[in-house]
Coordinates of C-alpha atoms in Angstrom, one line a residue:
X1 CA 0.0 0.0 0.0
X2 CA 1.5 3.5 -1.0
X3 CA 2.4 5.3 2.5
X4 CA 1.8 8.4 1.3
X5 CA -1.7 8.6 1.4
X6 CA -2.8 11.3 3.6
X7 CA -5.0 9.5 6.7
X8 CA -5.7 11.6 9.6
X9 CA -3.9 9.9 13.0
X10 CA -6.1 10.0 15.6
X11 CA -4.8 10.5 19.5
X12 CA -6.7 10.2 23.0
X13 CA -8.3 13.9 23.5
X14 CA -7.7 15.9 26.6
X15 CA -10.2 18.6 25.9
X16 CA -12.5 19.6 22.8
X17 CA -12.5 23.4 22.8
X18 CA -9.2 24.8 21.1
X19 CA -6.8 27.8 22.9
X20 CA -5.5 30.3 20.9
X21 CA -2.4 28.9 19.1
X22 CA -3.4 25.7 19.9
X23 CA -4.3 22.4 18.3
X24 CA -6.7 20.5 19.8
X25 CA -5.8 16.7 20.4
X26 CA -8.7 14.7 18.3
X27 CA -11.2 12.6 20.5
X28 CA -11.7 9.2 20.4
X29 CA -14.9 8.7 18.3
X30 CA -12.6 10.4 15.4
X31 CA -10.7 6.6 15.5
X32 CA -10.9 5.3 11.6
X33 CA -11.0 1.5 10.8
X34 CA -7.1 0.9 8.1
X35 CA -9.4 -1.8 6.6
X36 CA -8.0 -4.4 3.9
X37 CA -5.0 -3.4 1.5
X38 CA -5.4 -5.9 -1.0
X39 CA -8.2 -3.6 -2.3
X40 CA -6.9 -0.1 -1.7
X41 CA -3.9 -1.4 -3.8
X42 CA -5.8 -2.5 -6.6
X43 CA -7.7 1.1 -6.1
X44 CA -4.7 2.8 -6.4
X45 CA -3.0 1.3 -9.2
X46 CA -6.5 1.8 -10.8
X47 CA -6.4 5.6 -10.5
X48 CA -2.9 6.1 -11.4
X49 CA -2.7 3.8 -14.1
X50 CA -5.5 6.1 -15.8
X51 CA -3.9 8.8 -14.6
X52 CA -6.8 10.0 -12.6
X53 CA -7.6 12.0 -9.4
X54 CA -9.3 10.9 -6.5
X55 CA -11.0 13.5 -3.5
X56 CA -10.0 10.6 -1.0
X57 CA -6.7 11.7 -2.0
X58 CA -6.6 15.4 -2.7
X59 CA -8.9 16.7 0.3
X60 CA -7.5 13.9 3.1
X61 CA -10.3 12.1 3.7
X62 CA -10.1 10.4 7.4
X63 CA -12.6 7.5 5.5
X64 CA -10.4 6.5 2.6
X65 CA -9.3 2.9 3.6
X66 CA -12.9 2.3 4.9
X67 CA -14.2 3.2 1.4
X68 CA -11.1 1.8 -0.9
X69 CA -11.6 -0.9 0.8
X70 CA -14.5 -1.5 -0.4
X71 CA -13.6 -0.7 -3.9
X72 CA -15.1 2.7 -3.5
X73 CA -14.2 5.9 -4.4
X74 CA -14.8 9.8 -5.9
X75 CA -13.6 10.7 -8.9
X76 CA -12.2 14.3 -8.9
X77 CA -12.2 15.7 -12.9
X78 CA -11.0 19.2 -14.0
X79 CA -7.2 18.3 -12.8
X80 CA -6.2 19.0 -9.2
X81 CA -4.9 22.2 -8.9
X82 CA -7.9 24.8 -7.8
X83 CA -8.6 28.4 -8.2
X84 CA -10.0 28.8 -4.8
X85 CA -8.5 29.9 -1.9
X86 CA -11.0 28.1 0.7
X87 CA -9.6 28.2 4.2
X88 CA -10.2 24.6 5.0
X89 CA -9.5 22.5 1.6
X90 CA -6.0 20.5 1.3
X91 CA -6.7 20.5 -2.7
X92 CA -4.1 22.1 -4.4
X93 CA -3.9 26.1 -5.0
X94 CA -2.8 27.9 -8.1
X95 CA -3.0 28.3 -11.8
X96 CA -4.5 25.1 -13.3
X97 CA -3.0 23.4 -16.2
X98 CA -5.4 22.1 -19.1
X99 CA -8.0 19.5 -19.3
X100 CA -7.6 16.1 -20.3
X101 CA -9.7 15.4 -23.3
X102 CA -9.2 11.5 -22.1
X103 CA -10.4 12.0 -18.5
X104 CA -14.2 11.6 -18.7
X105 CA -13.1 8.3 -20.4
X106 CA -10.7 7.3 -18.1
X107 CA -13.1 8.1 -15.1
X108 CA -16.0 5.7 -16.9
X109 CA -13.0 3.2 -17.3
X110 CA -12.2 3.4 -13.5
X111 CA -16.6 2.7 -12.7
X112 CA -16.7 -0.4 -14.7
X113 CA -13.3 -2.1 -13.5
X114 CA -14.5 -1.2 -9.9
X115 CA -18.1 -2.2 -10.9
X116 CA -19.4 0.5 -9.1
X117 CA -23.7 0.5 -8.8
X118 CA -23.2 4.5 -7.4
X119 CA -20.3 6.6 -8.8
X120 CA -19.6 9.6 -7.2
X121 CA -17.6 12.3 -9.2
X122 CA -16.1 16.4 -8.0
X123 CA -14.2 18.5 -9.5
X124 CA -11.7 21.3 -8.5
X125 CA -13.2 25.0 -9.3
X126 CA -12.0 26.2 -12.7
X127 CA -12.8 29.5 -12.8
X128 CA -10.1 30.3 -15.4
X129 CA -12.8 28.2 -17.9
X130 CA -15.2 30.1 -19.4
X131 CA -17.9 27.6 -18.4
X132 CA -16.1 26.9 -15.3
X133 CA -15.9 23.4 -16.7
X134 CA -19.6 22.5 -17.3
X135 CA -19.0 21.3 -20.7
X136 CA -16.1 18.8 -19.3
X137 CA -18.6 17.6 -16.7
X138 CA -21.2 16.8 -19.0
X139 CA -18.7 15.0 -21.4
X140 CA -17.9 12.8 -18.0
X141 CA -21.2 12.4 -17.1
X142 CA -22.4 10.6 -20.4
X143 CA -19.0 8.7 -20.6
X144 CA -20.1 6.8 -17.2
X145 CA -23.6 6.2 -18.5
X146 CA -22.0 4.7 -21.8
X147 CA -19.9 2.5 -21.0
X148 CA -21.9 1.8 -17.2
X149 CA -25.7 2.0 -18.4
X150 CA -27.0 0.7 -15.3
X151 CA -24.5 2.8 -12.8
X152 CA -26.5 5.8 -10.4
X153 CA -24.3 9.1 -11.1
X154 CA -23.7 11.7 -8.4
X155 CA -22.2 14.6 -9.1
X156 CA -20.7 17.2 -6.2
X157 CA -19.8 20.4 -8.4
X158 CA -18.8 23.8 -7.7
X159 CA -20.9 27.3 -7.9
X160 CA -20.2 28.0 -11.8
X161 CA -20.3 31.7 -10.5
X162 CA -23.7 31.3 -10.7
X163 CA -23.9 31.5 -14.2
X164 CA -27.1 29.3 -14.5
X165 CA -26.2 28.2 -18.4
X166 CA -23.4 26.0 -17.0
X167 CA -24.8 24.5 -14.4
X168 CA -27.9 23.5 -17.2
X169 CA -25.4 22.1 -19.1
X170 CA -24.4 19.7 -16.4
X171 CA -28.3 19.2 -15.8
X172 CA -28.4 18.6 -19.6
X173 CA -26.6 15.2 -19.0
X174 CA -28.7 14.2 -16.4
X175 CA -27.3 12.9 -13.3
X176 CA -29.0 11.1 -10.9
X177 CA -27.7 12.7 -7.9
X178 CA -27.1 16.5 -7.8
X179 CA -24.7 17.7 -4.7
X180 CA -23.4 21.2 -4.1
X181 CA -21.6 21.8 -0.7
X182 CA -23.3 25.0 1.6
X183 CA -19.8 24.0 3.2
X184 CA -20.6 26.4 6.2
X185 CA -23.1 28.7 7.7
X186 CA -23.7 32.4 6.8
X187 CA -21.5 34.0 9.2
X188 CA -18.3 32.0 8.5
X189 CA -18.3 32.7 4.5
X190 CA -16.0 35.5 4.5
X191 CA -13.4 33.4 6.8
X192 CA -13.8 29.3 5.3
X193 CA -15.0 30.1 1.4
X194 CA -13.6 33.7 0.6
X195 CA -14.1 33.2 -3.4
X196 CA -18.0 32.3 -2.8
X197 CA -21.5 33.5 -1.7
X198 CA -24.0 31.7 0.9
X199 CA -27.1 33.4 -1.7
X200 CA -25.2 31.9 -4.7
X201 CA -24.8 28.7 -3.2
X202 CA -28.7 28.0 -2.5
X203 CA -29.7 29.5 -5.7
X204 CA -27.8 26.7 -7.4
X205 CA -29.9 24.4 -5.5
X206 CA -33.0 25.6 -5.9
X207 CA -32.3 25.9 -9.8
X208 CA -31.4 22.2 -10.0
X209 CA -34.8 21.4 -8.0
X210 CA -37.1 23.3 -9.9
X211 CA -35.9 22.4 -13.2
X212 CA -36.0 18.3 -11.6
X213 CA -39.7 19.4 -10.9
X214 CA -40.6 20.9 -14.2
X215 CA -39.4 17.7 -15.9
X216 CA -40.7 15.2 -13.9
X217 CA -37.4 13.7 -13.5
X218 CA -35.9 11.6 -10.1
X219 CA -33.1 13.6 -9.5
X220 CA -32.3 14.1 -5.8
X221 CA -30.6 17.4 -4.8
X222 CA -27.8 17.2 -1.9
X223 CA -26.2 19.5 0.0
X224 CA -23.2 19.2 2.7
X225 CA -21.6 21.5 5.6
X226 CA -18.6 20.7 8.0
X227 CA -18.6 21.8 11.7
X228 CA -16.2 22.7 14.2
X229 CA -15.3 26.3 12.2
X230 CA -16.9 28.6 15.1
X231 CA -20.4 27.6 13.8
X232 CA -23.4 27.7 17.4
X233 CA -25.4 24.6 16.7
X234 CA -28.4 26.6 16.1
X235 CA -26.5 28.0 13.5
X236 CA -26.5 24.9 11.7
X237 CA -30.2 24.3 12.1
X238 CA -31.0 27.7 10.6
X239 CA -28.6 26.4 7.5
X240 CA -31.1 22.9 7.7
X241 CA -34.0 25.3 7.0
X242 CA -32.4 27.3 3.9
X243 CA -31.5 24.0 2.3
X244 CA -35.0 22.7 3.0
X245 CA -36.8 26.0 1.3
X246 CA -35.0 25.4 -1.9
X247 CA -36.3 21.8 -2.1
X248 CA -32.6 20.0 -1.0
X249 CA -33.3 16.4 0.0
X250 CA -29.8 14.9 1.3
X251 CA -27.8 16.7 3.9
X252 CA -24.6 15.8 5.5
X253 CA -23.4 16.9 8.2
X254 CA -19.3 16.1 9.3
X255 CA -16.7 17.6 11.5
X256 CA -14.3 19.8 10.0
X257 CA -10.2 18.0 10.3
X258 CA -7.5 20.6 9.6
X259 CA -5.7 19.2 7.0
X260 CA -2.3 20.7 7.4
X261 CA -0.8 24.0 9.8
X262 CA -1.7 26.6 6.8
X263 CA -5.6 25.5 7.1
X264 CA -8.3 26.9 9.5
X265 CA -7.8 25.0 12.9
X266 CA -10.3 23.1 14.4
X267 CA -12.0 25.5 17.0
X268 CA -14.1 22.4 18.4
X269 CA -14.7 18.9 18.4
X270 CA -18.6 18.5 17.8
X271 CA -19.8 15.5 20.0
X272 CA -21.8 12.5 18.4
X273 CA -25.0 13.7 20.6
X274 CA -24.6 17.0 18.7
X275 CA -24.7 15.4 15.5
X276 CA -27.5 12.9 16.4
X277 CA -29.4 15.9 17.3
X278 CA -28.9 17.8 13.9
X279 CA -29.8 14.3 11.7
X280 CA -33.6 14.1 14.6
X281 CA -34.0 17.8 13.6
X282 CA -33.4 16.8 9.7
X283 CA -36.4 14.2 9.8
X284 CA -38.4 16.6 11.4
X285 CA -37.8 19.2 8.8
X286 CA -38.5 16.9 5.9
X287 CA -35.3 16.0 4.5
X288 CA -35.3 12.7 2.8
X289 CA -32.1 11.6 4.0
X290 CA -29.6 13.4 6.8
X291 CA -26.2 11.6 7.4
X292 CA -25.0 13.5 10.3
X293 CA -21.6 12.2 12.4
X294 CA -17.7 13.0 13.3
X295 CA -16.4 11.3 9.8
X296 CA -19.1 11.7 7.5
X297 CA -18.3 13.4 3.9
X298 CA -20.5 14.6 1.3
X299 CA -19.5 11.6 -0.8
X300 CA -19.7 9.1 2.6
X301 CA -22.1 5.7 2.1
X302 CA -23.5 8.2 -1.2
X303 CA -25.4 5.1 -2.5
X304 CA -27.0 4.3 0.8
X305 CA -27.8 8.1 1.1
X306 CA -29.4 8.3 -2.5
X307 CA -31.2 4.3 -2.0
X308 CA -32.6 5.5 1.3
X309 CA -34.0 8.9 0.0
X310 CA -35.6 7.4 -3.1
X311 CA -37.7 5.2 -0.7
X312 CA -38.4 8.5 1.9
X313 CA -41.5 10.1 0.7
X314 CA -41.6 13.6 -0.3
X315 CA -42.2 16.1 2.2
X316 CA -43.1 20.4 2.1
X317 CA -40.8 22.5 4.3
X318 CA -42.2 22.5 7.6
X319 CA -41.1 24.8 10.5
X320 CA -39.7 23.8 13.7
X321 CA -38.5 25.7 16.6

């Protein structure tokens, strides 16, 4: 198993509230399970062999040998060099180089070997591209459909600026699962996503739903934050209501890890009471689906998410206190 892949230790915690200048220890329900390397291997050589990206990877996810193990993982497309300066993302910064005609290809190539039922696929932001990359996403998209027919696609992509003609062309290709990240509350915009806007964000979502509702299709909406940023918890449920007034169905909710010492710290470690909380509070408000815990990720059980919420029935936004 290559020993560079970036997995999170975990140590015995003394306290969960940081001091200034200081990093918290982690607590012990942040412990993550190595799993089998006979199958992150063969992941592995998979993804560099087609000379492919993973978010595993890239964003140093604390689930990756739970989820390689299991011959799982998310595709990230658009190269992996970003044009955001986010204050918590371990994805590389800078001046991206061009797109790999072969990659939507390559990424359909890497669902079948795996023989993936769910494929979950992100993208750096690309605001260099005119389109922001929307044409390359829909390009990937109906590779994965062609060469894996009966495969559910979820797709986690970026703001587009807003510009509603690219994110209709990634609607165009019709995914099955449409995810944007809120990433955090209001308040904590300016500080954890400096290059976006909490307004934009939800008016991607709600363009997605309506145009799912217009066309009769089964498209699910998703949306995900992270905690431990300096977020109250009522802070989050106020999020939980803009997601459900714009018609989002998934949420997940996970605690923020600072990837490395030039990232946000961790000003708390959320306890899994809080987050059991946040995912009653989810059902009440009608969300079909709420996956709310210390290591969950956007992309995290993603078929079991999208299985569950196609079997939830539909409910209006209702108001709770």
């Amino acid at each position: 198993m290559n020993r560079e892949l970036p997995v999170i230790n975990v140590v015995s915690p003394s306290q969960t509230f940081r001091r200034r200048g200081e990093r918290l220890p982690k607590p012990e329900w942040l412990k993550i399970r190595l799993g089998d390397p006979t199958m992150q291997n063969q992941v592995l050589q998979l993804i560099q062999g087609l000379n492919l990206h993973t978010v595993c990877q890239e964003a140093r996810c604390p689930n990756i040998f739970e989820c390689w193990s299991d011959g799982t993982a998310t595709f990230m497309i658009c190269g992996d060099t970003c044009t955001r300066h986010c204050g918590f993302c371990a994805v590389n910064k800078g001046k991206p180089g061009a797109l790999d005609p072969d990659e939507p290809r390559h990424v359909a190539e890497a669902v079948r070997h795996l023989g993936l039922a769910h494929a979950v696929i992100t993208s750096v932001n690309r605001d260099d591209l005119p389109d922001g990359g929307a044409a390359h996403w829909a390009e990937t998209i109906r590779w994965v459909r062609r060469l894996n027919p009966k495969c559910k696609i979820e797709v986690l992509i970026p703001d587009f600026n807003g510009d509603e003609a690219a994110l209709n062309i990634v609607l165009d290709a019709q995914p099955d699962v449409l995810n944007h990240n809120m990433e955090t509350i209001a308040r904590l915009y300016r500080r954890v996503r400096p290059d976006a806007n909490y307004q934009q964000s939800l008016t991607l979502l709600r363009r997605a739903a309506e145009r799912r509702d217009r066309e009769g299709r089964g498209m699910l909406t998703k949306s995900g934050i992270m905690v431990g940023l300096g977020e109250t918890f009522d802070e989050v449920v106020e999020l939980m209501h803009h997601l459900r007034a714009v018609s989002c169905d998934i949420m997940t909710i996970g605690q923020y890890l600072q990837p490395h010492a030039r990232r946000l710290p961790v000003e708390r470690y959320v306890t899994p009471e809080e987050f059991a909380r946040w995912r009653e509070i989810g059902r009440q408000l009608g969300f079909r689906h709420v996956e709310s815990g210390p290591l969950v990720r956007s992309s995290y059980h993603a078929r079991r998410q999208a299985e569950d919420s196609h079997h939830a029935p539909a409910t209006t936004h209702e108001v709770i206190g």
